[in-house]
């Protein structure tokens, strides 16, 4: 009996000390949190929506600039085109891309393709002094996950996946950039050559057969994009759901 | 058999399109144009069980971004299109005036090989370039992370430091103040000039202004968007040069004017 009493006493005391230990670090962290809160003092807005049923709009006009997509160009519904963006005929922009023409123009030429998750941006001014728009000419393939900023890509070029082209770089016609290459600002990749690396360095010149393959790749991807294009009906029937939803909430349709 | 299957598939699509066109015709006759809107289940701010994002009212969060879990975003900051800020296993805090550009990923580590628990802390007026990957790292005020850079666990980028584009900064590295690190793995490249350090803070401010324009545009309700489409169409046919030849001065509709502070000042370029 006495043993039991001693045991329970000890258990209670240890339990108390454990909770006290827990409480103290908690107090300290909350005090620290309070100090940082006061320093940062974020004031959330009561109006902010966590979820907009419309999702992200594909085309975001800014002021007078409206992104223009050619009739037979495939632009995935995931893509964000903002500002001055022109997607010309036969071009395709694959899912996840962001083309931000807010500071300068972006144009994707005939039969070119910008593959998944690329980000094309244009700076206000380029270090070379040339116009800082991002212009991609015809038959260019830009591999997935690339980042292009204020660069000029001449016709019939392949840019490898995950490559980074910085301000003012020019990739001349009939050249190939391997995957993962980083082109520093203001560099020119000469015509007919293969460059690779971070920073991009010359590897070898391209044979004539390889040069002929470049536009063929662009055309092949164009064909593929037509399949994707035809999967989408021009309008969805979601509005029927919205109407039903509004009716159930008593909002006038 | 494959071609027959495909033929039937496309006939199916034709019938669906016809049906939907007839439905839209009926809606138009009713004067109901909402068939042009589309629904999406993407949640911009998402909480994971009890961890919810806390976002300041002046911050711009692009609708296609995903801010998930325990994330704090300070005032004037901007999270651009396609970003993913995942504060699910630890917390992320972004200061004020910071911009996290398109398609970036900010994630945190709960535990890693060295056993430390690392929240991601991004200071004030930081510029994080497109498609950067920040994982459990600390970026101090007014630093610059170039586009496509990857910062691994435990990296500390000090004030006024720059991580060049495409760099891969390995675990627990420290980028000292005023230096540029580049390459894979990231190594010291050169020192930053005072002009460049000034440029970093200026670019953060420019981005904040740009973010306000995008925020305004993304928040527009359907009616306003359609109205502006009509305005734009009407205004597009009027060329300013032609008008000046005729001696006509036409005003741009106020809805179509961008605020002045978005584009950098023209005067600096013209005087050179």
mmCIF file of N, CA, C and O in Angstrom, chain B residues 212-263:
data_model
loop_
_atom_site.group_PDB
_atom_site.id
_atom_site.type_symbol
_atom_site.label_atom_id
_atom_site.label_comp_id
_atom_site.label_asym_id
_atom_site.label_seq_id
_atom_site.Cartn_x
_atom_site.Cartn_y
_atom_site.Cartn_z
ATOM 1 N N UNK B 212 1.479 44.994 -58.489
ATOM 2 C CA UNK B 212 0.180 45.631 -58.251
ATOM 3 C C UNK B 212 -0.657 45.636 -59.527
ATOM 4 O O UNK B 212 -1.871 45.422 -59.490
ATOM 5 N N UNK B 213 0.006 45.865 -60.672
ATOM 6 C CA UNK B 213 -0.723 45.857 -61.945
ATOM 7 C C UNK B 213 -1.309 44.483 -62.207
ATOM 8 O O UNK B 213 -2.479 44.327 -62.562
ATOM 9 N N UNK B 214 -0.471 43.451 -62.017
ATOM 10 C CA UNK B 214 -0.952 42.096 -62.239
ATOM 11 C C UNK B 214 -2.057 41.738 -61.255
ATOM 12 O O UNK B 214 -3.023 41.075 -61.608
ATOM 13 N N UNK B 215 -1.903 42.199 -60.009
ATOM 14 C CA UNK B 215 -2.922 41.898 -58.995
ATOM 15 C C UNK B 215 -4.258 42.482 -59.407
ATOM 16 O O UNK B 215 -5.292 41.809 -59.339
ATOM 17 N N UNK B 216 -4.216 43.735 -59.871
ATOM 18 C CA UNK B 216 -5.462 44.379 -60.284
ATOM 19 C C UNK B 216 -6.097 43.626 -61.441
ATOM 20 O O UNK B 216 -7.309 43.408 -61.470
ATOM 21 N N UNK B 217 -5.264 43.214 -62.385
ATOM 22 C CA UNK B 217 -5.797 42.548 -63.568
ATOM 23 C C UNK B 217 -6.388 41.192 -63.242
ATOM 24 O O UNK B 217 -7.424 40.789 -63.744
ATOM 25 N N UNK B 218 -5.714 40.452 -62.346
ATOM 26 C CA UNK B 218 -6.183 39.111 -62.030
ATOM 27 C C UNK B 218 -7.426 39.113 -61.178
ATOM 28 O O UNK B 218 -8.141 38.127 -61.102
ATOM 29 N N UNK B 219 -7.670 40.235 -60.487
ATOM 30 C CA UNK B 219 -8.809 40.254 -59.572
ATOM 31 C C UNK B 219 -10.092 40.701 -60.257
ATOM 32 O O UNK B 219 -11.119 40.805 -59.618
ATOM 33 N N UNK B 220 -10.015 40.969 -61.557
ATOM 34 C CA UNK B 220 -11.195 41.540 -62.201
ATOM 35 C C UNK B 220 -12.310 40.522 -62.342
ATOM 36 O O UNK B 220 -12.076 39.385 -62.727
ATOM 37 N N UNK B 221 -13.528 40.929 -62.083
ATOM 38 C CA UNK B 221 -14.641 40.004 -62.302
ATOM 39 C C UNK B 221 -14.954 39.883 -63.784
ATOM 40 O O UNK B 221 -14.481 40.655 -64.593
ATOM 41 N N UNK B 222 -15.772 38.919 -64.097
ATOM 42 C CA UNK B 222 -16.046 38.550 -65.478
ATOM 43 C C UNK B 222 -16.568 39.724 -66.302
ATOM 44 O O UNK B 222 -16.138 39.946 -67.438
ATOM 45 N N UNK B 223 -17.489 40.482 -65.731
ATOM 46 C CA UNK B 223 -18.104 41.567 -66.499
ATOM 47 C C UNK B 223 -17.080 42.604 -66.919
ATOM 48 O O UNK B 223 -17.077 43.086 -68.058
ATOM 49 N N UNK B 224 -16.170 42.902 -65.978
ATOM 50 C CA UNK B 224 -15.168 43.918 -66.295
ATOM 51 C C UNK B 224 -14.241 43.434 -67.406
ATOM 52 O O UNK B 224 -13.839 44.193 -68.283
ATOM 53 N N UNK B 225 -13.921 42.136 -67.379
ATOM 54 C CA UNK B 225 -13.025 41.591 -68.397
ATOM 55 C C UNK B 225 -13.666 41.697 -69.771
ATOM 56 O O UNK B 225 -13.038 42.115 -70.747
ATOM 57 N N UNK B 226 -14.941 41.328 -69.825
ATOM 58 C CA UNK B 226 -15.621 41.365 -71.120
ATOM 59 C C UNK B 226 -15.742 42.795 -71.628
ATOM 60 O O UNK B 226 -15.565 43.072 -72.816
ATOM 61 N N UNK B 227 -16.027 43.716 -70.724
ATOM 62 C CA UNK B 227 -16.156 45.123 -71.098
ATOM 63 C C UNK B 227 -14.850 45.643 -71.668
ATOM 64 O O UNK B 227 -14.817 46.345 -72.680
ATOM 65 N N UNK B 228 -13.738 45.264 -70.999
ATOM 66 C CA UNK B 228 -12.441 45.744 -71.498
ATOM 67 C C UNK B 228 -12.096 45.123 -72.834
ATOM 68 O O UNK B 228 -11.438 45.743 -73.662
ATOM 69 N N UNK B 229 -12.531 43.890 -73.054
ATOM 70 C CA UNK B 229 -12.276 43.263 -74.355
ATOM 71 C C UNK B 229 -12.918 44.091 -75.447
ATOM 72 O O UNK B 229 -12.310 44.349 -76.490
ATOM 73 N N UNK B 230 -14.157 44.506 -75.196
ATOM 74 C CA UNK B 230 -14.868 45.316 -76.187
ATOM 75 C C UNK B 230 -14.161 46.652 -76.395
ATOM 76 O O UNK B 230 -13.939 47.098 -77.521
ATOM 77 N N UNK B 231 -13.742 47.273 -75.289
ATOM 78 C CA UNK B 231 -13.042 48.561 -75.367
ATOM 79 C C UNK B 231 -11.770 48.443 -76.180
ATOM 80 O O UNK B 231 -11.441 49.288 -77.002
ATOM 81 N N UNK B 232 -11.053 47.347 -75.941
ATOM 82 C CA UNK B 232 -9.782 47.150 -76.606
ATOM 83 C C UNK B 232 -9.973 46.975 -78.097
ATOM 84 O O UNK B 232 -9.232 47.514 -78.906
ATOM 85 N N UNK B 233 -10.992 46.210 -78.437
ATOM 86 C CA UNK B 233 -11.280 45.992 -79.855
ATOM 87 C C UNK B 233 -11.581 47.314 -80.528
ATOM 88 O O UNK B 233 -11.103 47.599 -81.615
ATOM 89 N N UNK B 234 -12.378 48.119 -79.833
ATOM 90 C CA UNK B 234 -12.770 49.399 -80.403
ATOM 91 C C UNK B 234 -11.560 50.307 -80.540
ATOM 92 O O UNK B 234 -11.382 50.985 -81.541
ATOM 93 N N UNK B 235 -10.717 50.308 -79.541
ATOM 94 C CA UNK B 235 -9.595 51.231 -79.537
ATOM 95 C C UNK B 235 -8.484 50.778 -80.463
ATOM 96 O O UNK B 235 -7.681 51.566 -80.934
ATOM 97 N N UNK B 236 -8.430 49.467 -80.745
ATOM 98 C CA UNK B 236 -7.316 48.938 -81.530
ATOM 99 C C UNK B 236 -7.301 49.490 -82.939
ATOM 100 O O UNK B 236 -6.260 49.589 -83.564
ATOM 101 N N UNK B 237 -8.465 49.834 -83.429
ATOM 102 C CA UNK B 237 -8.488 50.299 -84.816
ATOM 103 C C UNK B 237 -8.021 51.730 -84.945
ATOM 104 O O UNK B 237 -7.904 52.248 -86.038
ATOM 105 N N UNK B 238 -7.780 52.375 -83.829
ATOM 106 C CA UNK B 238 -7.405 53.777 -83.903
ATOM 107 C C UNK B 238 -5.904 53.893 -83.710
ATOM 108 O O UNK B 238 -5.387 53.665 -82.644
ATOM 109 N N UNK B 239 -5.204 54.245 -84.750
ATOM 110 C CA UNK B 239 -3.762 54.376 -84.684
ATOM 111 C C UNK B 239 -3.406 55.811 -84.350
ATOM 112 O O UNK B 239 -3.918 56.743 -84.962
ATOM 113 N N UNK B 240 -2.494 55.974 -83.398
ATOM 114 C CA UNK B 240 -2.194 57.340 -82.937
ATOM 115 C C UNK B 240 -1.580 58.203 -84.019
ATOM 116 O O UNK B 240 -1.891 59.371 -84.148
ATOM 117 N N UNK B 241 -0.695 57.614 -84.828
ATOM 118 C CA UNK B 241 -0.033 58.418 -85.874
ATOM 119 C C UNK B 241 -1.042 58.924 -86.883
ATOM 120 O O UNK B 241 -1.011 60.069 -87.299
ATOM 121 N N UNK B 242 -1.941 58.033 -87.283
ATOM 122 C CA UNK B 242 -2.953 58.409 -88.264
ATOM 123 C C UNK B 242 -3.808 59.535 -87.701
ATOM 124 O O UNK B 242 -4.134 60.501 -88.380
ATOM 125 N N UNK B 243 -4.145 59.366 -86.422
ATOM 126 C CA UNK B 243 -4.975 60.392 -85.778
ATOM 127 C C UNK B 243 -4.266 61.728 -85.777
ATOM 128 O O UNK B 243 -4.863 62.770 -86.020
ATOM 129 N N UNK B 244 -2.960 61.712 -85.509
ATOM 130 C CA UNK B 244 -2.246 62.992 -85.428
ATOM 131 C C UNK B 244 -2.203 63.646 -86.806
ATOM 132 O O UNK B 244 -2.213 64.856 -86.928
ATOM 133 N N UNK B 245 -2.180 62.824 -87.876
ATOM 134 C CA UNK B 245 -2.228 63.387 -89.234
ATOM 135 C C UNK B 245 -3.552 64.074 -89.481
ATOM 136 O O UNK B 245 -3.619 65.106 -90.138
ATOM 137 N N UNK B 246 -4.604 63.472 -88.950
ATOM 138 C CA UNK B 246 -5.909 64.052 -89.156
ATOM 139 C C UNK B 246 -6.146 65.234 -88.224
ATOM 140 O O UNK B 246 -7.089 65.982 -88.399
ATOM 141 N N UNK B 247 -5.286 65.334 -87.233
ATOM 142 C CA UNK B 247 -5.510 66.398 -86.250
ATOM 143 C C UNK B 247 -6.531 66.025 -85.201
ATOM 144 O O UNK B 247 -7.112 66.887 -84.562
ATOM 145 N N UNK B 248 -6.740 64.743 -85.036
ATOM 146 C CA UNK B 248 -7.701 64.298 -84.030
ATOM 147 C C UNK B 248 -6.936 63.827 -82.806
ATOM 148 O O UNK B 248 -5.932 63.144 -82.917
ATOM 149 N N UNK B 249 -7.400 64.206 -81.651
ATOM 150 C CA UNK B 249 -6.770 63.695 -80.426
ATOM 151 C C UNK B 249 -7.761 62.769 -79.758
ATOM 152 O O UNK B 249 -8.826 63.194 -79.327
ATOM 153 N N UNK B 250 -7.402 61.503 -79.704
ATOM 154 C CA UNK B 250 -8.329 60.550 -79.089
ATOM 155 C C UNK B 250 -7.754 60.134 -77.753
ATOM 156 O O UNK B 250 -6.571 59.849 -77.640
ATOM 157 N N UNK B 251 -8.616 60.033 -76.795
ATOM 158 C CA UNK B 251 -8.135 59.656 -75.461
ATOM 159 C C UNK B 251 -8.183 58.157 -75.274
ATOM 160 O O UNK B 251 -9.148 57.514 -75.657
ATOM 161 N N UNK B 252 -7.144 57.621 -74.676
ATOM 162 C CA UNK B 252 -7.188 56.197 -74.356
ATOM 163 C C UNK B 252 -8.200 56.012 -73.231
ATOM 164 O O UNK B 252 -8.172 56.759 -72.263
ATOM 165 N N UNK B 253 -9.084 55.060 -73.342
ATOM 166 C CA UNK B 253 -10.034 54.854 -72.253
ATOM 167 C C UNK B 253 -9.284 54.597 -70.949
ATOM 168 O O UNK B 253 -8.281 53.890 -70.942
ATOM 169 N N UNK B 254 -9.720 55.181 -69.866
ATOM 170 C CA UNK B 254 -8.961 55.091 -68.614
ATOM 171 C C UNK B 254 -8.723 53.663 -68.147
ATOM 172 O O UNK B 254 -7.732 53.374 -67.505
ATOM 173 N N UNK B 255 -9.629 52.745 -68.520
ATOM 174 C CA UNK B 255 -9.419 51.365 -68.075
ATOM 175 C C UNK B 255 -8.203 50.756 -68.725
ATOM 176 O O UNK B 255 -7.658 49.782 -68.239
ATOM 177 N N UNK B 256 -7.774 51.307 -69.872
ATOM 178 C CA UNK B 256 -6.695 50.679 -70.605
ATOM 179 C C UNK B 256 -5.346 51.316 -70.333
ATOM 180 O O UNK B 256 -4.375 51.013 -70.984
ATOM 181 N N UNK B 257 -5.289 52.246 -69.399
ATOM 182 C CA UNK B 257 -4.013 52.917 -69.145
ATOM 183 C C UNK B 257 -3.286 52.202 -68.022
ATOM 184 O O UNK B 257 -3.852 51.935 -66.973
ATOM 185 N N UNK B 258 -2.004 51.905 -68.239
ATOM 186 C CA UNK B 258 -1.208 51.285 -67.191
ATOM 187 C C UNK B 258 -0.703 52.373 -66.257
ATOM 188 O O UNK B 258 -0.378 53.460 -66.698
ATOM 189 N N UNK B 259 -0.585 52.096 -64.971
ATOM 190 C CA UNK B 259 -0.030 53.114 -64.067
ATOM 191 C C UNK B 259 1.406 53.475 -64.438
ATOM 192 O O UNK B 259 2.124 52.653 -64.995
ATOM 193 N N UNK B 260 1.826 54.691 -64.118
ATOM 194 C CA UNK B 260 3.097 55.220 -64.604
ATOM 195 C C UNK B 260 4.315 54.532 -64.042
ATOM 196 O O UNK B 260 5.364 54.537 -64.648
ATOM 197 N N UNK B 261 4.209 53.976 -62.858
ATOM 198 C CA UNK B 261 5.424 53.503 -62.204
ATOM 199 C C UNK B 261 5.822 52.094 -62.634
ATOM 200 O O UNK B 261 6.781 51.544 -62.136
ATOM 201 N N UNK B 262 5.084 51.524 -63.579
ATOM 202 C CA UNK B 262 5.369 50.128 -63.928
ATOM 203 C C UNK B 262 6.619 50.027 -64.780
ATOM 204 O O UNK B 262 7.509 49.231 -64.510
ATOM 205 N N UNK B 263 6.706 50.847 -65.820
ATOM 206 C CA UNK B 263 7.875 50.773 -66.682
ATOM 207 C C UNK B 263 8.919 51.747 -66.182
ATOM 208 O O UNK B 263 8.582 52.818 -65.704
#
